Amino acid sequence: MAWFKRNKENIQTETPKQDVPDGMWIKCPECSELMHRKQWEANSYLCIKCDHHFRIGSSEYFKLIIDEDTLKEFDKKMKSVDPLHFTDTKPYAKRIDDTIKKTDLHDAIRTATGEINGKDVVIACMDFDFIGGSMGSVVGEKISRAIDKAIKNKCPLIIISSSGGARMMEGAISLMQLAKTSAKLAKLDEEKIPYISLLTNPTTGGASASYAMLGDFNIAEPKALIAFAGPRVVKQATGKELPKGFQKSEFLLEHGFIDFIVNRKDLKQKLSQLLGLIS
Amino acid sequence: MAVNTMLEFERPVIEMEQKIDELRKMSDTLDLSNEISKLEARLKEARKKIFSSLTPWQIVQLARHPERPYTLDYIYLMTENFIELHGDRYYGDDKAVVGGFASIDDQTVMIIGQQKGRDTKSNLYRNFGMPNPEGYRKALRLMKLAEKFNKPVITLIDTPGAFPGIEAEERGQAEAIAKNIFEMSRLQVPIIVVIIGEGASGGALGMGVGDRILMLQYCWYSVISPESCSQILWRSWDFKEQAAEALKLTSQDMLDLKIVDRIVEEPEGGAHRDHNQAAQLLKAALLEEIEIVSKIKKDKLLDNRVKKFGEMGYFKD
């Protein structure tokens, strides 16, 4: 017998979590500025005051970069199959199905053809929302096919990375995706087809130790975490204080691993300019 | 060989061996041959029982056994004329990676591997077999030399991971590994990879792309160590046995998943029980593999290599 049973219906104490709907206000996690969603969208999903680069997904990047009505997504429905029958606190198969429902994505990457100011490209964009942008068989295969398409169509390849690394639930198979994608990129290289890698927050582990670092041009958004081992692991392993700005885009630029840093507002124009120079 | 470190599950076997040794010593004055042969039969039985039902976690422990032969042991026991070559020509000489030209049955090969230390002092010197970027860059430089002089490459993999240090990150650990994987996929000479101990993630794969992938019997190969996997997925260090199980990281798993092409048998009780025999078993396998890959035309070899890794993955269209 519940003593405190609510006897009046229709009282809701909590609203279900949801994406910020139209007409709502967004708060910048860096400077606390409040802005309207429409302002934020019109500002390339940046804070209108401090330029903080909010994490966005493939839909937003495609909208920002690719000319209207030119996007053709391929391998849309490709899905992971849990080759190891992996279970941690939750079976991997269920984790996949739940994430598909939650995110409306099929895996952590989407691939498409499209145009940037009239120039044909093949583009692959990762979604961090899908199990931390982890790279398993599907990410490996979709990148591999995107490279095949770039070779076949003789057009530049752009990969936008946002990934915590290889997907543990696929064990060594996910590790092999580093080899699979890099071997294909070597083919692309031999065909002399340009490859631009855009590194966004975060790009770490297996993604950075393969395709994300292998661009003819490695470019990054400001203040993105880019690393092999993440800062927590480095701190734990070395017991040392980490230098200021460690593993951020600006740090990588300083150490020679990034060609330039690009503000998201200028992204399309920069890509177009670069492609124009080398085509 | 003398036993200094004993894993818990090895105890029954090693104790029986010690008993047999004692009886042998007494045999000068007494006739104990009956007892000895009885014990030997029991020993054989016990060893078979333990080693035919090792758990993945026990295999991980064997792969890390401090008396296991390391890269330089294999090089000295399998090859002649080894000349070690040092440095990446950019920054330094990583002691966690060794390599150079050597001859194996009169055939020159480039042999490169990660090197662990035997005790605290040598482990500090070798950074516990965890390479820095210059280790990967040295390995690539040596592979390019092999390409130039048309010699096959053998890499021996034994690392708990690429070093997660501040300087390693500053000098581009991710780039160094990515570049190696990229270049190894198109190196113009045959590459034979052997996992001889621990094959931990990108740190292993950074020297692990090749035409033939071999794995010694009691080794592990995966995307993460069972401890770190436990920490990340279970949020506790206590699930390493389960993680080892779930990751499917043993040589048999790797063969079943077609990630390795061949398992190389180890001496009874593991490679650490007889370094020389372990090396001779590996040498015999390597000679066969060199013959196989040497017969394949270069273009075909390279196509096959890309195809081999291109086919790895499981998905539904």
XYZ file of C-alpha atoms in Angstrom:
596
model
C 0.000 0.000 0.000
C 1.603 3.215 -1.117
C 1.278 6.010 1.392
C 2.208 8.747 -0.983
C 0.322 7.567 -4.006
C -0.525 10.436 -6.268
C -4.303 10.514 -6.567
C -4.557 13.370 -9.034
C -3.636 12.420 -12.610
C -2.234 14.816 -15.217
C 0.453 16.269 -13.011
C 3.827 15.978 -14.672
C 6.897 16.734 -12.657
C 9.382 16.035 -15.401
C 9.304 16.677 -19.123
C 10.864 13.962 -21.234
C 14.328 14.776 -22.608
C 14.242 15.925 -26.205
C 16.214 17.877 -28.731
C 15.770 21.589 -28.428
C 12.636 22.254 -30.466
C 12.027 25.230 -32.705
C 11.389 28.405 -30.804
C 13.490 27.394 -27.801
C 16.511 29.139 -26.413
C 19.986 27.654 -26.396
C 22.642 28.382 -23.810
C 26.323 28.373 -24.755
C 28.267 26.002 -22.470
C 31.357 28.226 -22.796
C 30.096 31.777 -22.201
C 26.500 31.152 -21.067
C 25.099 33.379 -23.806
C 21.421 32.715 -24.506
C 20.404 32.581 -28.123
C 17.416 31.611 -30.152
C 17.667 28.360 -32.048
C 17.127 30.141 -35.363
C 19.932 32.582 -34.584
C 22.154 29.651 -33.734
C 21.331 27.774 -36.942
C 21.863 30.858 -39.047
C 25.245 31.281 -37.350
C 26.504 27.877 -38.587
C 25.645 26.314 -35.203
C 28.147 28.525 -33.390
C 27.623 30.603 -30.308
C 26.645 34.079 -31.500
C 28.874 35.674 -28.892
C 32.012 33.531 -28.462
C 32.028 31.352 -31.624
C 31.900 28.168 -29.557
C 31.621 25.295 -32.033
C 28.690 23.214 -30.819
C 28.953 19.550 -31.721
C 26.737 18.859 -34.724
C 26.026 15.772 -36.813
C 26.077 14.723 -40.447
C 22.714 16.355 -41.317
C 23.981 19.746 -40.182
C 27.347 19.413 -41.937
C 25.703 18.308 -45.174
C 23.382 21.314 -44.929
C 26.313 23.656 -44.292
C 28.646 22.426 -47.023
C 26.755 20.736 -49.812
C 24.831 22.745 -52.426
C 21.094 22.507 -52.045
C 19.428 19.536 -53.781
C 22.720 17.942 -54.848
C 23.194 15.531 -51.931
C 22.801 11.848 -52.788
C 23.390 9.566 -49.847
C 24.497 5.978 -50.527
C 24.687 2.782 -48.437
C 22.024 4.396 -46.279
C 20.804 1.267 -44.525
C 24.080 -0.522 -43.840
C 23.969 -1.938 -40.341
C 26.268 -3.719 -37.901
C 25.698 -7.422 -37.179
C 27.455 -8.091 -33.847
C 30.062 -10.562 -35.138
C 31.441 -11.425 -31.675
C 28.066 -11.701 -29.892
C 29.516 -9.152 -27.523
C 27.899 -8.335 -24.210
C 29.117 -5.891 -21.604
C 26.534 -4.227 -19.391
C 24.183 -4.529 -22.368
C 24.266 -6.836 -25.414
C 25.887 -5.051 -28.375
C 23.007 -6.052 -30.680
C 20.561 -4.316 -28.367
C 22.836 -1.295 -28.013
C 22.834 -0.969 -31.805
C 19.050 -1.269 -32.099
C 18.445 1.171 -29.243
C 20.858 3.696 -30.732
C 19.249 3.421 -34.166
C 15.882 4.191 -32.588
C 17.259 7.016 -30.482
C 19.297 8.771 -33.162
C 17.496 7.882 -36.359
C 20.921 6.964 -37.780
C 22.084 3.505 -38.884
C 25.677 3.800 -37.731
C 28.317 6.397 -36.901
C 28.899 7.613 -40.470
C 26.926 8.746 -43.505
C 28.351 8.869 -47.011
C 27.122 10.799 -50.033
C 27.942 12.459 -53.299
C 27.167 16.116 -53.747
C 28.441 19.457 -54.976
C 30.336 22.234 -53.253
C 29.744 25.456 -55.186
C 29.194 23.338 -58.263
C 32.189 21.030 -57.773
C 31.494 17.299 -57.416
C 32.740 15.631 -54.237
C 32.315 12.419 -52.299
C 31.710 13.212 -48.656
C 31.658 11.050 -45.525
C 30.593 12.526 -42.214
C 30.676 10.871 -38.821
C 28.024 11.179 -36.139
C 29.359 11.269 -32.593
C 25.859 10.621 -31.245
C 26.041 7.049 -32.522
C 28.003 5.170 -29.808
C 30.566 7.932 -29.506
C 31.280 7.982 -33.225
C 33.008 4.657 -32.776
C 34.476 2.952 -35.808
C 33.389 -0.620 -36.444
C 32.773 -2.681 -39.573
C 30.091 -0.349 -40.937
C 32.208 2.788 -40.652
C 35.133 0.924 -42.251
C 33.074 -0.438 -45.115
C 31.265 2.830 -45.824
C 34.538 4.770 -45.924
C 36.042 2.084 -48.121
C 33.125 2.339 -50.571
C 33.251 6.137 -50.479
C 36.902 5.912 -51.547
C 35.956 3.500 -54.357
C 33.347 6.005 -55.503
C 35.827 8.890 -55.418
C 38.196 6.825 -57.572
C 35.425 5.825 -59.972
C 33.977 9.336 -60.284
C 37.453 10.908 -60.215
C 36.325 13.468 -57.697
C 37.762 14.686 -54.380
C 37.014 12.965 -51.096
C 36.126 14.785 -47.885
C 35.863 12.950 -44.569
C 34.555 14.785 -41.513
C 35.653 12.930 -38.390
C 34.129 12.958 -34.951
C 35.032 9.803 -33.124
C 36.150 8.411 -29.817
C 38.025 5.628 -31.624
C 37.517 2.029 -32.650
C 34.374 0.253 -31.482
C 35.369 -2.101 -28.671
C 32.330 -4.310 -29.152
C 33.780 -5.533 -32.436
C 37.179 -6.384 -30.940
C 40.034 -6.908 -33.388
C 37.615 -6.585 -36.310
C 37.193 -2.904 -35.511
C 40.983 -2.576 -35.258
C 41.261 -3.984 -38.772
C 39.127 -1.106 -40.060
C 42.188 1.110 -39.558
C 44.076 -1.071 -42.018
C 41.124 -1.393 -44.380
C 40.500 2.356 -44.688
C 44.200 3.287 -44.821
C 44.948 0.698 -47.517
C 42.118 2.132 -49.610
C 43.402 5.673 -49.045
C 46.775 4.537 -50.390
C 44.962 3.547 -53.604
C 43.263 6.944 -53.723
C 46.657 8.558 -53.281
C 48.078 6.615 -56.218
C 45.187 7.854 -58.358
C 46.206 11.408 -57.363
C 42.712 12.217 -56.159
C 42.604 14.836 -53.419
C 41.510 13.897 -49.937
C 40.599 16.536 -47.357
C 40.254 15.360 -43.770
C 38.317 17.659 -41.438
C 38.914 16.852 -37.778
C 36.208 17.992 -35.389
C 35.745 17.642 -31.658
C 36.718 14.960 -30.745
C 38.853 12.881 -33.107
C 40.792 10.333 -31.081
C 42.070 6.736 -31.024
C 41.515 4.585 -34.083
C 40.080 7.366 -36.236
C 43.048 9.666 -35.665
C 45.476 6.723 -36.056
C 44.138 6.053 -39.553
C 42.061 8.019 -42.076
C 41.625 11.229 -40.074
C 45.390 11.899 -40.073
C 46.006 10.778 -43.648
C 44.537 13.703 -45.572
C 46.479 15.475 -48.275
C 45.084 18.301 -46.212
C 44.338 17.829 -42.523
C 42.173 20.698 -41.358
C 40.438 21.155 -38.033
C 37.720 23.160 -36.356
C 38.921 25.452 -33.547
C 39.576 23.944 -30.117
C 38.750 20.380 -31.172
C 40.299 17.571 -29.145
C 42.564 15.609 -31.489
C 44.627 12.811 -29.977
C 45.768 9.230 -30.115
C 45.375 8.609 -26.371
C 42.868 10.954 -24.749
C 43.949 13.391 -22.002
C 42.555 11.218 -19.204
C 44.609 8.227 -20.334
C 47.760 10.322 -20.752
C 47.357 11.841 -17.323
C 46.773 8.451 -15.744
C 49.744 6.857 -17.534
C 52.251 9.619 -16.871
C 51.000 11.150 -13.630
C 52.034 14.532 -15.042
C 50.170 17.807 -15.382
C 49.123 18.293 -18.982
C 50.351 21.425 -20.771
C 47.833 24.186 -21.458
C 45.809 23.570 -24.593
C 47.207 20.027 -24.855
C 45.770 18.060 -27.790
C 43.602 20.910 -29.034
C 43.546 21.914 -32.720
C 45.792 24.920 -32.046
C 48.317 22.636 -30.286
C 48.365 20.266 -33.268
C 48.781 23.187 -35.671
C 51.733 24.374 -33.604
C 53.296 20.892 -33.684
C 52.859 20.504 -37.410
C 50.040 17.997 -37.795
C 47.298 20.293 -39.120
C 47.414 22.445 -42.246
C 45.042 25.073 -40.967
C 42.175 25.685 -38.583
C 38.899 26.702 -40.094
C 35.953 28.441 -38.470
C 32.762 26.611 -39.329
C 31.342 29.811 -40.820
C 34.097 29.792 -43.441
C 34.157 26.035 -43.982
C 32.308 25.821 -47.289
C 34.150 28.759 -48.789
C 37.557 27.371 -47.699
C 36.827 23.899 -49.050
C 35.651 25.397 -52.309
C 38.736 27.622 -52.551
C 41.116 24.742 -51.851
C 39.409 22.403 -54.309
C 39.484 25.196 -56.893
C 43.254 25.596 -56.521
C 44.098 21.937 -57.043
C 41.560 20.887 -59.661
C 65.011 -23.970 -17.887
C 64.921 -22.483 -14.427
C 61.551 -21.223 -13.329
C 61.483 -17.855 -11.606
C 57.940 -16.750 -12.230
C 55.039 -19.110 -11.963
C 51.468 -18.332 -12.972
C 48.880 -19.770 -10.601
C 47.495 -22.235 -13.132
C 51.009 -23.441 -14.044
C 51.708 -24.483 -10.454
C 50.577 -28.158 -10.559
C 52.680 -28.811 -13.660
C 55.789 -27.044 -12.443
C 55.642 -28.681 -9.028
C 55.414 -32.098 -10.630
C 58.387 -31.290 -12.839
C 60.402 -30.292 -9.802
C 59.454 -33.561 -8.108
C 60.631 -35.526 -11.116
C 63.910 -33.611 -11.119
C 64.443 -34.468 -7.465
C 63.794 -38.153 -8.079
C 66.251 -38.108 -10.997
C 68.923 -36.707 -8.742
C 68.340 -39.526 -6.288
C 68.504 -42.133 -9.073
C 72.293 -42.444 -8.733
C 71.830 -44.514 -5.618
C 68.302 -45.828 -5.972
C 66.300 -47.342 -8.791
C 63.334 -44.995 -9.133
C 62.610 -45.469 -12.815
C 59.175 -46.862 -12.113
C 58.145 -43.909 -9.980
C 59.624 -41.472 -12.450
C 57.795 -42.849 -15.438
C 54.554 -42.932 -13.482
C 54.997 -39.273 -12.529
C 55.932 -38.369 -16.078
C 52.723 -39.899 -17.336
C 50.776 -37.936 -14.762
C 52.643 -34.780 -15.710
C 51.785 -35.236 -19.357
C 48.151 -35.746 -18.449
C 48.043 -32.700 -16.166
C 49.740 -30.456 -18.714
C 47.358 -31.572 -21.420
C 44.389 -30.917 -19.201
C 45.484 -27.424 -18.166
C 46.682 -26.241 -21.548
C 43.755 -27.584 -23.531
C 41.253 -25.594 -21.503
C 42.980 -22.273 -20.893
C 40.630 -19.339 -20.417
C 41.215 -16.221 -22.546
C 42.460 -14.418 -19.447
C 44.999 -17.195 -18.744
C 46.200 -16.835 -22.326
C 46.619 -13.093 -21.788
C 48.754 -13.933 -18.737
C 50.893 -16.363 -20.749
C 51.350 -13.718 -23.465
C 52.702 -11.387 -20.763
C 54.821 -13.987 -18.983
C 58.023 -12.202 -17.917
C 60.144 -15.132 -19.085
C 58.627 -15.290 -22.533
C 61.061 -14.863 -25.418
C 61.078 -11.318 -26.798
C 61.936 -9.936 -30.225
C 65.725 -9.935 -29.755
C 65.617 -13.506 -28.354
C 63.875 -14.662 -31.513
C 66.250 -12.691 -33.709
C 69.332 -14.246 -32.063
C 67.852 -17.746 -32.004
C 66.437 -17.750 -35.557
C 68.816 -15.629 -37.613
C 72.495 -14.962 -38.251
C 74.472 -11.841 -39.115
C 71.981 -9.520 -37.486
C 72.992 -5.891 -37.837
C 70.835 -3.606 -35.772
C 69.997 -0.260 -37.341
C 69.073 2.703 -35.206
C 67.102 5.924 -35.388
C 64.240 7.456 -37.303
C 66.413 10.240 -38.831
C 63.978 12.870 -37.530
C 64.123 12.858 -33.778
C 65.728 9.920 -32.015
C 66.188 6.221 -31.528
C 63.272 4.505 -29.826
C 64.534 1.638 -27.680
C 61.080 0.034 -27.636
C 61.541 -0.894 -31.295
C 64.503 -2.858 -32.662
C 65.260 -3.832 -36.224
C 67.837 -4.521 -38.859
C 68.973 -6.828 -41.607
C 69.696 -10.462 -40.767
C 69.949 -13.757 -42.576
C 67.589 -16.591 -41.993
C 68.926 -19.757 -43.655
C 71.090 -17.651 -46.022
C 68.203 -15.420 -47.016
C 68.453 -11.748 -46.106
C 65.415 -10.303 -44.395
C 64.564 -7.060 -42.643
C 63.376 -8.053 -39.201
C 61.731 -5.494 -36.899
C 59.854 -5.790 -33.629
C 58.801 -4.198 -30.388
C 61.179 -5.006 -27.547
C 60.264 -5.449 -23.893
C 62.740 -5.560 -21.018
C 63.393 -8.449 -18.638
C 63.726 -6.517 -15.380
C 62.912 -3.068 -14.037
C 66.056 -1.466 -15.388
C 65.773 -2.903 -18.877
C 62.036 -2.309 -18.904
C 62.585 1.366 -18.228
C 65.181 1.391 -21.010
C 62.731 -0.311 -23.390
C 59.712 1.650 -22.103
C 57.967 -1.692 -21.452
C 57.744 -2.279 -25.191
C 55.552 0.789 -25.727
C 56.827 2.692 -28.765
C 56.892 6.449 -29.183
C 56.249 7.965 -32.625
C 59.952 7.699 -33.485
C 59.694 3.920 -32.993
C 57.065 3.674 -35.704
C 59.018 6.075 -37.906
C 62.203 4.021 -37.428
C 60.263 0.885 -38.366
C 58.974 2.576 -41.526
C 62.450 3.801 -42.440
C 63.794 0.254 -42.159
C 60.901 -1.121 -44.211
C 61.675 1.404 -46.936
C 65.288 0.186 -46.896
C 64.032 -3.364 -47.339
C 61.924 -2.157 -50.265
C 64.916 -0.434 -51.825
C 67.085 -3.548 -51.613
C 64.221 -5.908 -52.411
C 64.273 -7.950 -49.210
C 61.229 -9.344 -47.431
C 60.126 -7.777 -44.153
C 59.326 -9.707 -40.986
C 57.737 -7.832 -38.093
C 57.411 -9.287 -34.597
C 54.565 -7.784 -32.587
C 54.761 -7.662 -28.795
C 53.436 -4.481 -27.215
C 51.009 -3.515 -24.462
C 50.231 -0.476 -26.650
C 51.698 2.652 -28.192
C 53.005 4.893 -25.408
C 50.309 7.320 -24.162
C 52.788 10.016 -23.105
C 52.720 13.795 -23.396
C 55.719 13.917 -25.742
C 54.371 11.003 -27.765
C 51.210 13.000 -28.407
C 53.196 16.165 -29.184
C 55.273 14.321 -31.743
C 52.215 12.800 -33.408
C 51.614 9.259 -32.192
C 48.395 9.062 -34.203
C 50.077 10.324 -37.376
C 53.022 7.952 -36.966
C 50.770 4.912 -36.638
C 48.422 6.022 -39.428
C 51.364 6.626 -41.764
C 52.832 3.190 -41.063
C 49.544 1.424 -41.732
C 49.145 3.440 -44.934
C 52.678 2.788 -46.198
C 52.761 -0.873 -45.174
C 49.636 -1.476 -47.243
C 51.619 -0.611 -50.375
C 55.220 -1.538 -49.544
C 56.640 -3.202 -52.651
C 58.151 -6.226 -50.884
C 56.501 -9.105 -49.008
C 55.658 -8.485 -45.352
C 55.156 -11.289 -42.846
C 53.750 -10.257 -39.481
C 54.019 -12.429 -36.370
C 52.267 -11.695 -33.090
C 54.710 -13.149 -30.565
C 53.168 -11.815 -27.341
C 50.791 -8.933 -26.847
C 49.039 -7.376 -29.819
C 47.482 -4.284 -28.325
C 45.473 -2.145 -30.674
C 46.916 0.591 -32.896
C 50.282 0.158 -31.200
C 50.436 -3.336 -32.674
C 48.794 -2.620 -36.026
C 51.232 0.251 -36.619
C 53.713 -2.516 -37.457
C 51.153 -5.189 -38.283
C 49.944 -4.820 -41.871
C 51.236 -7.555 -44.167
C 50.684 -10.348 -46.650
C 50.701 -13.144 -44.105
C 49.727 -12.678 -40.461
C 50.994 -15.351 -38.060
C 50.277 -15.649 -34.376
C 51.973 -17.740 -31.748
C 49.623 -20.022 -29.863
C 49.438 -18.219 -26.511
C 49.133 -14.582 -27.550
C 46.391 -12.006 -27.629
C 45.443 -9.500 -30.295
C 42.656 -6.958 -29.955
C 41.513 -3.386 -30.159
C 42.061 -2.778 -26.437
C 43.515 -4.583 -23.427
C 40.996 -6.509 -21.292
C 41.769 -4.205 -18.332
C 41.043 -0.984 -20.228
C 37.981 -2.550 -21.829
C 36.695 -3.473 -18.376
C 37.352 0.056 -17.167
C 35.539 1.715 -20.066
C 32.569 -0.592 -20.611
C 31.989 -1.870 -17.076
C 33.378 1.264 -15.384
C 35.501 -0.903 -13.097
C 38.831 -2.742 -13.296
C 37.205 -5.919 -11.978
C 35.784 -7.324 -15.193
C 39.027 -8.101 -17.023
C 38.280 -11.838 -17.251
C 34.869 -11.153 -18.778
C 36.351 -8.531 -21.086
C 39.040 -11.008 -22.221
C 36.277 -13.480 -22.967
C 34.048 -10.961 -24.779
C 36.811 -9.470 -26.933
C 37.591 -12.832 -28.626
C 41.296 -12.146 -28.545
C 43.004 -15.574 -28.623
C 44.920 -17.004 -31.565
C 42.095 -19.464 -32.264
C 39.558 -16.594 -32.308
C 41.809 -14.632 -34.652
C 42.114 -17.592 -36.992
C 38.338 -18.152 -36.937
C 37.740 -14.471 -37.717
C 40.333 -14.684 -40.543
C 42.363 -11.880 -39.004
C 45.387 -14.173 -38.815
C 46.358 -16.750 -41.413
C 48.242 -19.226 -39.280
C 48.812 -20.205 -35.672
C 52.383 -21.158 -34.811
C 52.548 -23.828 -32.154
C 54.509 -23.143 -28.981
C 56.524 -25.674 -26.950
C 54.618 -27.652 -24.323
C 53.638 -25.313 -21.521
C 54.282 -22.160 -23.569
C 57.179 -20.391 -25.308
C 58.698 -19.292 -21.984
C 59.426 -22.935 -21.076
C 61.822 -23.434 -24.002
C 63.043 -20.365 -25.888
C 65.083 -22.309 -28.367
C 62.312 -24.664 -29.338
C 59.882 -21.749 -29.626
C 62.308 -19.992 -31.965
C 62.899 -23.107 -34.087
C 59.145 -23.652 -34.452
C 58.725 -20.053 -35.569
C 61.723 -20.222 -37.875
C 60.338 -23.284 -39.651
C 56.985 -21.525 -40.125
C 58.675 -18.353 -41.374
C 60.768 -20.223 -43.931
C 57.607 -21.784 -45.352
C 55.850 -18.429 -45.414
C 58.770 -16.648 -47.092
C 58.701 -19.292 -49.796
C 54.948 -18.830 -50.295
C 55.063 -15.031 -50.590
C 58.246 -14.962 -52.680
C 56.499 -16.920 -55.416
C 53.707 -14.367 -55.811
C 54.224 -11.671 -58.460
C 54.555 -8.184 -57.026
C 51.344 -6.722 -58.479
C 49.336 -9.685 -57.335
C 50.924 -9.560 -53.903
C 49.942 -5.926 -53.443
C 46.418 -6.449 -54.788
C 45.958 -9.377 -52.431
C 47.188 -7.343 -49.482
C 44.657 -4.543 -49.998
C 41.937 -7.101 -50.717
C 42.781 -9.087 -47.581
C 42.184 -6.121 -45.282
C 39.379 -4.785 -47.495
C 37.393 -7.926 -46.833
C 37.626 -7.637 -43.051
C 34.334 -6.573 -41.484
C 30.836 -7.836 -40.819
C 27.748 -5.830 -41.777
C 24.340 -6.045 -43.371
C 23.630 -3.986 -46.495
